[in-house]
Coordinates of C-alpha atoms and ligand atoms in Angstrom, one line a residue:
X1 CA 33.7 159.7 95.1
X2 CA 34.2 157.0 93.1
X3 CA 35.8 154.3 93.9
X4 CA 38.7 152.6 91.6
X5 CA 38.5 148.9 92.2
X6 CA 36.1 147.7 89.9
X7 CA 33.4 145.4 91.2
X8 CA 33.7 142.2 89.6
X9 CA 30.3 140.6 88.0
X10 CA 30.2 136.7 86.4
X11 CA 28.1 135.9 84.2
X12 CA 26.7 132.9 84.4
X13 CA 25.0 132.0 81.3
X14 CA 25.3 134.0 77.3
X15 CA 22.1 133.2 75.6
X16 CA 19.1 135.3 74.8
X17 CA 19.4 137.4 77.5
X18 CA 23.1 136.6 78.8
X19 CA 24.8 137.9 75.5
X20 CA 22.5 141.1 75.9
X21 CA 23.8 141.9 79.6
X22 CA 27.5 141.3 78.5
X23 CA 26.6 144.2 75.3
X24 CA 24.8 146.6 78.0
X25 CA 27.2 145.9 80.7
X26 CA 30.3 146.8 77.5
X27 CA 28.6 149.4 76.2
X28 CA 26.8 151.3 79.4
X29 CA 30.1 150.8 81.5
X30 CA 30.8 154.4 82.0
X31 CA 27.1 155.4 83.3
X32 CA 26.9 152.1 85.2
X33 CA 30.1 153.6 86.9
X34 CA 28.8 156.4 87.3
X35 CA 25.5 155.5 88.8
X36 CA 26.7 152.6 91.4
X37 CA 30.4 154.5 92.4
X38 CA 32.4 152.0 91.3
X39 CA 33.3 150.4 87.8
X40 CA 32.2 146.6 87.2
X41 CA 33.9 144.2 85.5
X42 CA 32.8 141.4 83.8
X43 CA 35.3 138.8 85.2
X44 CA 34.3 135.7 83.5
X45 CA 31.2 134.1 81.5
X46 CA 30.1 130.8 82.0
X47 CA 28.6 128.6 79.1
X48 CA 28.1 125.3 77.8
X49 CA 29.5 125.5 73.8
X50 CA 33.2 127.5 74.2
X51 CA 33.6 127.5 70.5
X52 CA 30.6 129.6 69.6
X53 CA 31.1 132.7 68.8
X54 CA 30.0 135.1 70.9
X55 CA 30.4 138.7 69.7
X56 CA 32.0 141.5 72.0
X57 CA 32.8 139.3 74.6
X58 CA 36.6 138.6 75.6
X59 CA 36.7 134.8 74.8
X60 CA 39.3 134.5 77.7
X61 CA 36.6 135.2 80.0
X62 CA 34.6 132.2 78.7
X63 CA 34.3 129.1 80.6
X64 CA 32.6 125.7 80.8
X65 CA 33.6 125.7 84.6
X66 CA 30.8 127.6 86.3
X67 CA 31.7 126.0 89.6
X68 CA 35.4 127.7 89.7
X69 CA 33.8 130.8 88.1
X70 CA 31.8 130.9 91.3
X71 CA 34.2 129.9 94.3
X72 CA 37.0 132.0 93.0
X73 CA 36.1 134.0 96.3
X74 CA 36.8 137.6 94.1
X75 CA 33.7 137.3 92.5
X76 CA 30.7 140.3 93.8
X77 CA 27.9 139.4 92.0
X78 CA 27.1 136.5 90.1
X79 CA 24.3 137.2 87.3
X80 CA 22.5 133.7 86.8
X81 CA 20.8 133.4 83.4
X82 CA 21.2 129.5 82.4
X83 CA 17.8 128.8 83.7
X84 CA 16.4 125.5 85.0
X85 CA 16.9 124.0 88.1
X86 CA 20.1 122.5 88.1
X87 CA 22.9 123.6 88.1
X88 CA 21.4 126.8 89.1
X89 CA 20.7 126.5 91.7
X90 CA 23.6 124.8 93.2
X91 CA 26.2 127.1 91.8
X92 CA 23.6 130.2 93.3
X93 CA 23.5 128.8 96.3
X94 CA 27.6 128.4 96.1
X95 CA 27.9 132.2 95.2
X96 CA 26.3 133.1 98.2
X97 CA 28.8 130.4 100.2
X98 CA 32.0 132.8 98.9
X99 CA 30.4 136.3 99.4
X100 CA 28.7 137.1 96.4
X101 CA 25.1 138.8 95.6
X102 CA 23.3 137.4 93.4
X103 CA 20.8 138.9 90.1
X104 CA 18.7 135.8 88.8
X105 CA 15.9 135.3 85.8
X106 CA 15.3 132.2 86.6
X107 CA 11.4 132.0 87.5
X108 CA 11.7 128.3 87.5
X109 CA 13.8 128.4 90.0
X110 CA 12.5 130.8 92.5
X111 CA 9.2 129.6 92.3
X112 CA 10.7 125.9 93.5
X113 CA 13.0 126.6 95.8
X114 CA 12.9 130.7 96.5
X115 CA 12.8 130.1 100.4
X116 CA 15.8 128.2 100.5
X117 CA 18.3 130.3 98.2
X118 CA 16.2 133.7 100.5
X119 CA 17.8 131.8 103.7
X120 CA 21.2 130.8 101.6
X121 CA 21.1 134.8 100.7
X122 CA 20.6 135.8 104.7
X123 CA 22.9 133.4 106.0
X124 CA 26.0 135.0 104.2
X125 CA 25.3 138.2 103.7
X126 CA 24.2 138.5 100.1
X127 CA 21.3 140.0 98.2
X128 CA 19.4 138.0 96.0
X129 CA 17.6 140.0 93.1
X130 CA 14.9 138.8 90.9
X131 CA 13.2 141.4 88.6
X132 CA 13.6 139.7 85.3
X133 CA 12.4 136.8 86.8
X134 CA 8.4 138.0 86.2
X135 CA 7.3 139.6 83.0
X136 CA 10.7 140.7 81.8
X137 CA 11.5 144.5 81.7
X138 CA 8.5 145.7 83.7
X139 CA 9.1 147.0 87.0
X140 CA 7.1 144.8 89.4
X141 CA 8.7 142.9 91.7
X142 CA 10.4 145.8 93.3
X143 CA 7.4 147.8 93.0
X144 CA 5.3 145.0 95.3
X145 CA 8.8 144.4 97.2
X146 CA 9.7 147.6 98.0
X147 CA 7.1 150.7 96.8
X148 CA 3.7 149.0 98.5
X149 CA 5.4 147.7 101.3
X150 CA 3.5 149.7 103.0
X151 CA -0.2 149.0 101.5
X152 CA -2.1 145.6 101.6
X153 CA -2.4 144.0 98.5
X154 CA -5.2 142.3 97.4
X155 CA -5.3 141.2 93.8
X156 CA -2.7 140.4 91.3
X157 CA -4.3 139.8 87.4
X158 CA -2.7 140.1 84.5
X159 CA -0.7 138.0 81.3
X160 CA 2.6 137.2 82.1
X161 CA 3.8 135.1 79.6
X162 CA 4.7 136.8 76.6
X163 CA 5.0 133.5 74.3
X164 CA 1.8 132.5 74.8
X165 CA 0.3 136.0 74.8
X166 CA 2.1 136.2 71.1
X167 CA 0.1 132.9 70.2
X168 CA -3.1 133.7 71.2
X169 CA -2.6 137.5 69.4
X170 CA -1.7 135.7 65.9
X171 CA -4.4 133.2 66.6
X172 CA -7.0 136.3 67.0
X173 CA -5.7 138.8 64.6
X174 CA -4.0 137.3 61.9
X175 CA -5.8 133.6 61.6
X176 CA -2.8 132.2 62.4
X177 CA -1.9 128.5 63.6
X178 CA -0.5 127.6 66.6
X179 CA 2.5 126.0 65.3
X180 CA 3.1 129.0 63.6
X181 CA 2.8 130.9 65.8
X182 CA 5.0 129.1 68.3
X183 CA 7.6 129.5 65.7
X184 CA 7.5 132.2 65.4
X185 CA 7.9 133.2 69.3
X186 CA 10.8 130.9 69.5
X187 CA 12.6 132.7 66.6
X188 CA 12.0 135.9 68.3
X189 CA 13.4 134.6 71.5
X190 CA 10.6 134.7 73.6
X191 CA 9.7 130.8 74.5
X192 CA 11.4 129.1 77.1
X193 CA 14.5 126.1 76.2
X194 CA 11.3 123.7 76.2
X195 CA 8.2 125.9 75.2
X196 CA 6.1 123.1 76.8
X197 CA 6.8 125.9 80.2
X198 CA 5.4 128.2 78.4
X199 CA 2.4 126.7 76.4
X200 CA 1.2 124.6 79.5
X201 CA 1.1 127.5 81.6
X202 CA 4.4 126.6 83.8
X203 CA 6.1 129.6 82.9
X204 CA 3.2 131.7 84.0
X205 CA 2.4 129.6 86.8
X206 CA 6.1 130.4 88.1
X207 CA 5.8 133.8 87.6
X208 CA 2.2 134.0 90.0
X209 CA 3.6 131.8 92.6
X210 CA 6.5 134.6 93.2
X211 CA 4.1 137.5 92.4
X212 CA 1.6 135.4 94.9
X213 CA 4.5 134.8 97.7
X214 CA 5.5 138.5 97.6
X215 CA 2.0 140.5 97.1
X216 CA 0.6 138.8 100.6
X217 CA 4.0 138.4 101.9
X218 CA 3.6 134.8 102.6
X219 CA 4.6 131.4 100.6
X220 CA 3.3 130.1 98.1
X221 CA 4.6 126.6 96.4
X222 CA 4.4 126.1 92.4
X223 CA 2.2 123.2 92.8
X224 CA -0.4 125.2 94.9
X225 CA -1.3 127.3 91.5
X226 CA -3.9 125.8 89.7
X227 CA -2.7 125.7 86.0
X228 CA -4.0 124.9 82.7
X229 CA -2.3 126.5 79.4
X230 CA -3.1 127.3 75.7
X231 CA -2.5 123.9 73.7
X232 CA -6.4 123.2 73.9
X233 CA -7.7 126.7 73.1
X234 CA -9.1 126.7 69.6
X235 CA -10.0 128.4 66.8
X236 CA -13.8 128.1 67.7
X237 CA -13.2 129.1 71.0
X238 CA -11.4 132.7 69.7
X239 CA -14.0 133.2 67.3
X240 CA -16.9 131.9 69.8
X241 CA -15.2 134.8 72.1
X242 CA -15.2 137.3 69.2
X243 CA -19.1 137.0 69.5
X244 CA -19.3 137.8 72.7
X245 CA -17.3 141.0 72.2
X246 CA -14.6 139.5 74.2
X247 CA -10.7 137.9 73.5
X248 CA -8.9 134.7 75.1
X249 CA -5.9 135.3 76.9
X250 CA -3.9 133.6 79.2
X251 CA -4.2 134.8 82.8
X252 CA -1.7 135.0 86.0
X253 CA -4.7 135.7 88.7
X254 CA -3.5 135.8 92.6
X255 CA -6.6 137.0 95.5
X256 CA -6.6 137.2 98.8
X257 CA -9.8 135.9 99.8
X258 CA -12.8 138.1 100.7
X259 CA -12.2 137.3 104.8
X260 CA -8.7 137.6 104.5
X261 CA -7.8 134.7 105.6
X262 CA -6.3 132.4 103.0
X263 CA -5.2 132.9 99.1
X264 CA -5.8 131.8 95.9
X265 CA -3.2 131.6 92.7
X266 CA -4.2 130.3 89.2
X267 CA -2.9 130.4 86.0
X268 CA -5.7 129.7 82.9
X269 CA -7.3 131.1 79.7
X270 CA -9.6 133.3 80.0
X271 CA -12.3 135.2 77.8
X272 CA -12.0 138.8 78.5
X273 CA -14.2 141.6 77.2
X274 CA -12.4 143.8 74.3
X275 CA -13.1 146.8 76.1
X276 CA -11.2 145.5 79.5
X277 CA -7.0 147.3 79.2
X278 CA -5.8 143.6 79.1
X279 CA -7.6 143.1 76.0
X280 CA -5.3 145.0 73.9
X281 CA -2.0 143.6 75.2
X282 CA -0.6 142.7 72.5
X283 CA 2.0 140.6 70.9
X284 CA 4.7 139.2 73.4
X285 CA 3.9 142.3 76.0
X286 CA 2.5 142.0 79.2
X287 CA 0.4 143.8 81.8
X288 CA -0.3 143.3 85.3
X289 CA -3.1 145.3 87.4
X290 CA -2.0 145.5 91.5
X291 CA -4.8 146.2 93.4
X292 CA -3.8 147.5 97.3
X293 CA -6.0 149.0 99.7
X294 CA -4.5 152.5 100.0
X295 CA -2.7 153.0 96.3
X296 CA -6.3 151.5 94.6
X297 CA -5.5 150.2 91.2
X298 CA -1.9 150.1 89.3
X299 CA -1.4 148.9 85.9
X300 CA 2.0 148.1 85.1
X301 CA 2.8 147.3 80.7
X302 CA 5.4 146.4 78.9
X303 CA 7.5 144.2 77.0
X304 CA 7.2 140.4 78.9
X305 CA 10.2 138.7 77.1
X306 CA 13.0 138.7 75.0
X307 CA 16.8 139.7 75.1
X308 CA 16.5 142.7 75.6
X309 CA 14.0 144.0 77.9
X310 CA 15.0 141.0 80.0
X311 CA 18.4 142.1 79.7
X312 CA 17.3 146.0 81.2
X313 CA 15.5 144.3 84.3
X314 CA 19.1 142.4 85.1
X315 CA 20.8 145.4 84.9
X316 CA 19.1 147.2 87.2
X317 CA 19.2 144.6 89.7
X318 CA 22.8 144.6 89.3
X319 CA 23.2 148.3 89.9
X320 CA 20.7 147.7 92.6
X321 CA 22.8 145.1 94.2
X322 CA 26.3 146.9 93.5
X323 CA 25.2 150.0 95.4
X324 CA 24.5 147.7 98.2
X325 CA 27.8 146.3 98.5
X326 CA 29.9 149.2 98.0
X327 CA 27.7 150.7 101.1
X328 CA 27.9 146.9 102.8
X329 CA 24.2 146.7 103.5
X330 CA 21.9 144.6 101.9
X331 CA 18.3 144.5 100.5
X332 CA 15.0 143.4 101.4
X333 CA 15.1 139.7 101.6
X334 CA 11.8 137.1 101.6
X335 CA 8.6 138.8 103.5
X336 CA 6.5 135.7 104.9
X337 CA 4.8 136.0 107.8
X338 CA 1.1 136.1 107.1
X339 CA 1.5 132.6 106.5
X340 CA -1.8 132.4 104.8
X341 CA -3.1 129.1 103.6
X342 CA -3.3 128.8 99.6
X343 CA -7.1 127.2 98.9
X344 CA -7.4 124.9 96.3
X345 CA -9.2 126.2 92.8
X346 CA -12.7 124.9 94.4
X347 CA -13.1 128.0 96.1
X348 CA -12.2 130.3 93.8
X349 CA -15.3 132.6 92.6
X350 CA -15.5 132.9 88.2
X351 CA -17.6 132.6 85.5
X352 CA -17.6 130.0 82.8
X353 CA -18.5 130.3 78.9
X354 CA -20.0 126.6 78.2
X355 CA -20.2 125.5 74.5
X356 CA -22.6 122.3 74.6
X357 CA -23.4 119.7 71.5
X358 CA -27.2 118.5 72.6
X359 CA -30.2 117.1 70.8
X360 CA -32.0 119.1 68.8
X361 CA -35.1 118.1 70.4
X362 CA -38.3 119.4 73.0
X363 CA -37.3 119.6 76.5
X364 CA -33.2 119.5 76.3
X365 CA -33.0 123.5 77.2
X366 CA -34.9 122.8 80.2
X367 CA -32.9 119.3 81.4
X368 CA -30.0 121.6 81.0
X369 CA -31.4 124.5 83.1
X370 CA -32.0 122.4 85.7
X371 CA -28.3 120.9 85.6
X372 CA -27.5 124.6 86.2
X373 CA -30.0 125.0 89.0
X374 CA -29.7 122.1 90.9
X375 CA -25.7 122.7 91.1
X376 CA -27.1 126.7 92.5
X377 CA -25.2 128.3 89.3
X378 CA -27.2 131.1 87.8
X379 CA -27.3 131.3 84.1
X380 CA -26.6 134.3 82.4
X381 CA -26.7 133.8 78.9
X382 CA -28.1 131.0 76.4
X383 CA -27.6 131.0 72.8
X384 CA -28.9 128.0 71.0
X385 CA -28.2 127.3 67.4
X386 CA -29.8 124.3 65.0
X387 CA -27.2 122.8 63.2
X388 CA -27.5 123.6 59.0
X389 CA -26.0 119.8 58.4
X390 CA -29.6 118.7 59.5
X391 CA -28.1 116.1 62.0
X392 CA -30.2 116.7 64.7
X393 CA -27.8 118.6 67.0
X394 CA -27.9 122.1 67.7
X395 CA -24.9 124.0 69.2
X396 CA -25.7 125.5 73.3
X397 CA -23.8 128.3 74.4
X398 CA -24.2 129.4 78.2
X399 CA -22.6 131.8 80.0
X400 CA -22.8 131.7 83.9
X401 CA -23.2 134.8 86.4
X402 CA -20.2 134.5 88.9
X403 CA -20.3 130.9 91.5
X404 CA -17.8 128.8 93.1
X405 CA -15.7 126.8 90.6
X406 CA -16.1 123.9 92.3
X407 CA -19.9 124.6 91.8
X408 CA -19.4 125.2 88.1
X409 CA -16.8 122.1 87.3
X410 CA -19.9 120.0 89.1
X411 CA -22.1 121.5 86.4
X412 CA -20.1 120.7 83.6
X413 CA -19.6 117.3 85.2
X414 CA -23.6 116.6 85.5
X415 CA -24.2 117.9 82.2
X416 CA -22.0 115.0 80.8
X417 CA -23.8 113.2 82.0
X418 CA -27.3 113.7 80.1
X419 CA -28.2 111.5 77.0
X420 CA -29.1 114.5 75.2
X421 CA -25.9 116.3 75.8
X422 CA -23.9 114.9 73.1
X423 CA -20.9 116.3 74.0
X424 CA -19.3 119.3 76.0
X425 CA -17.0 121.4 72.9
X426 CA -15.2 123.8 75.5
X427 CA -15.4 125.1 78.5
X428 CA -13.5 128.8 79.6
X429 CA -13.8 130.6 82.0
X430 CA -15.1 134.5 81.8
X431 CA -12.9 137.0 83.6
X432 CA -12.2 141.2 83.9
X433 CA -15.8 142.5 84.3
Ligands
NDP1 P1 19.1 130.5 76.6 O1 18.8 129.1 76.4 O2 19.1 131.4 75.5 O3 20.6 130.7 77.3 C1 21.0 129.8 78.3 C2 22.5 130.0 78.5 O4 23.0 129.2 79.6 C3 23.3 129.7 77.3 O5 24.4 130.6 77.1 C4 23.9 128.3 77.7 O6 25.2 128.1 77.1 C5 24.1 128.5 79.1 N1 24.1 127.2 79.8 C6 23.2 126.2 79.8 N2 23.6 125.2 80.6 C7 24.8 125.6 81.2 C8 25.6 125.0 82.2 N3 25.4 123.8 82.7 N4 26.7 125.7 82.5 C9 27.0 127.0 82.0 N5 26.2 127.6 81.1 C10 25.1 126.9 80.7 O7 18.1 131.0 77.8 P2 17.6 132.5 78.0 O8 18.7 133.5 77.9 O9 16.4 132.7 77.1 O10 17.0 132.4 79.5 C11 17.9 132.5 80.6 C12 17.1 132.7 81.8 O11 16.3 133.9 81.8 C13 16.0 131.6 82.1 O12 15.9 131.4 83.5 C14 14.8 132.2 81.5 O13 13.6 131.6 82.1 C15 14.9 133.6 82.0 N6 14.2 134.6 81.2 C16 14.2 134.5 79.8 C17 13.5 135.5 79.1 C18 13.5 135.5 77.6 O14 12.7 136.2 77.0 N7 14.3 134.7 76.9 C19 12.7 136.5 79.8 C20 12.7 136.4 81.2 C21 13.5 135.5 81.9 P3 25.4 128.0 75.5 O15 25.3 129.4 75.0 O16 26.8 127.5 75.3 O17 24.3 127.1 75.0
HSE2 N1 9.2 132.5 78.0 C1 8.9 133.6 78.8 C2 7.7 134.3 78.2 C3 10.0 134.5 78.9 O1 7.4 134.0 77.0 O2 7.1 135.1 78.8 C4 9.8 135.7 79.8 O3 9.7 135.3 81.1

């Protein structure tokens, strides 16, 4: 049976992916109908510019007042997609204050403050939803949330940020610049208001600190994942990956540690072989690999960002969330009781690709072997290369077999050090083997 009185949805925020849930929300509003029991009605849209023109959207339902939007106390579900902390999080936690759900994209957000708006949710009643939230229209945090419930996670891997995956795609396939290929991201809608989030790895960082917190079910802050972005990845360093039949990307990497009893959560480039799934993510897409005890290993693709896809991933948490108040229940809410500790990047295990400047000269190999050794990091590779300019300097490329990072950051540390290290050209570590 379907029920008559519409349920009534404001939108709070018609940019990128705002003005795309107002078009599927217009133009989908018979199935959407259809597939909660109830019509929904988009009963106002908040903004900051009222004079732009914002096409298929009633421009009596726009207002600059999100606060009334919110506490008009007839409102179901408020969709949040300004982004940012503030106001967001105030006029969320307000929503739930005068009965209403709640759908979010805001990663920023939820990764700062998700256990307090969870408790705001609990205390009155509401859902809060958050798919879009991590890499845009692919189904993942409902899968971890709800479909492996009932397994134990214990590895999240994969690129989540579609801007910088775009970057580092152009860089490797087309010899593009960064700049240009920020641009070119931002045009296309895929960056973050300030693409610093996104290029310094805060965006992704976000995204693995809620992937982190939900996979092992316990919390894990923003500033407990290590992070380092793209804006010192270079041309040398793609094309020094190239020869080692491998490609940089950015990765989201969450583990539960081998004992079980603590986690880890980083967010870094990382050389990856070409023949590794991850290496052929292209573009602004994204892919994640779940690996739980029982299911084994899941790989989940798609498109990471833009108005669109982000747009499908609100809308099914807003039919998700509509269906649960027409049958007054509510769903899952935060899962934290492991309380695991997060452990610092020291003890995470990897492998590092070391590009060295040293003295072309007797001896430096071996004073650089025994850096390695004395540190109890086992070498893998060495390529060494005289320099054609005749300067005296040859180029040292070493590739370690798997340590502790804190073992390897010693390394690289000591090897500073040595006169006949001239200097250390980049460091990255090696990852998906
Ligand atoms: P935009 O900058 O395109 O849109 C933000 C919207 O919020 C604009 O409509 C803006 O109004 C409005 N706004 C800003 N401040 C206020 C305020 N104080 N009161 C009312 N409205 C305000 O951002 P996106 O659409 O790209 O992103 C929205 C959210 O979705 C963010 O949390 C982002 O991280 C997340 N997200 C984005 C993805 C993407 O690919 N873009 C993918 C996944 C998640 P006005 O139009 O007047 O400027
Ligand atoms: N700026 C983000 C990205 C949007 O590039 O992945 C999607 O979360």
């Amino acid at each position: 049976m379907m029920r008559t009185r519409p349920l009534k949805v404001a939108l709070l925020g018609c940019g990128v992916v705002g003005s795309e849930v107002a078009r599927i929300m217009t133009t989908h509003a018979d199935d959407l109908a259809a597939r909660i029991g109830a019509p929904v009605e988009l009963a106002g849209v908040a903004v900051r510019r009222p004079s732009k023109v914002r096409e298929g959207i009633d421009p009596a339902l726009i207002t600059t007042d999100a606060t009334a939007l919110v506490e008009r106390g007839d409102i179901d579900v408020v969709v949040e997609v300004i982004g940012g902390i503030e106001p967001a999080r105030t006029l969320i936690t307000t929503a739930f204050e005068h009965g209403a759900s709640v759908v979010s994209a805001n990663k920023a957000l939820l990764a700062e403050d998700g256990p307090a708006l969870h408790a705001a949710a609990q205390k009155y009643g509401g859902d809060l939803y958050y798919e879009a939230a991590v890499a845009g229209a692919i189904p993942l945090v409902r899968p971890l949330r709800e479909s492996l419930a009932g397994d134990k996670v214990n590895r999240v891997l994969g690129i989540v940020n579609g801007t910088t995956n775009f970057i580092l795609d152009r860089m490797d396939t087309s010899g593009a610049g960064y700049s240009e290929a920020l641009d070119e991201a931002t045009a296309l809608g895929y960056a973050e208001a300030d693409p610093t989030a996104d290029v310094e790895g805060f965006d992704a960082a976000a995204k693995a600190a809620i992937l982190a917190g939900i996979a092992f079910h316990t919390r894990v802050g923003i500033g407990e994942v290590h992070r380092e972005g793209i804006t010192e990845v270079t041309a040398a360093d793609i094309a020094s990956a190239r020869r080692m039949g491998c490609t940089v990307k950015l990765l989201a990497i969450c583990e539960r540690a081998a004992d079980g009893r603590s986690v880890t959560a980083r967010v870094h480039p990382a050389m990856i072989p070409l023949s590794h799934p991850l290496a052929s993510v292209r573009e602004a897409y994204n892919a994640v690999f779940v690996e739980a005890e029982a299911a084994g290993q899941l790989m989940f693709y798609g498109p990471g960002a833009g108005g669109s896809p982000t747009a499908s991933a609100v809308l099914g948490d807003l039919v998700a969330v509509c269906r649960n108040k027409l049958g007054e229940t509510t769903g899952p809410g935060e899962s934290a009781y492991t309380r695991l500790p997060v452990s610092p990047m020291g003890d995470v295990v990897t492998r590092y690709h070391i590009s060295l400047d040293v003295a072309d000269k007797p001896g430096v190999l071996a004073q650089v072997a025994t850096v390695f050794a004395e540190q109890g990091v086992s070498i893998d590779t060495v390529r060494q290369q005289s320099r054609q300019d005749g300067d005296g300097e040859a180029s040292l490329v070493v590739v370690t077999h798997r340590a502790l990072d804190a073992a390897l950051s010693g390394t690289v540390e000591a090897l500073r050090k040595l006169d006949t290290v001239r200097g250390v050209a980049s460091i990255m570590r090696v990852e998906g083997e």
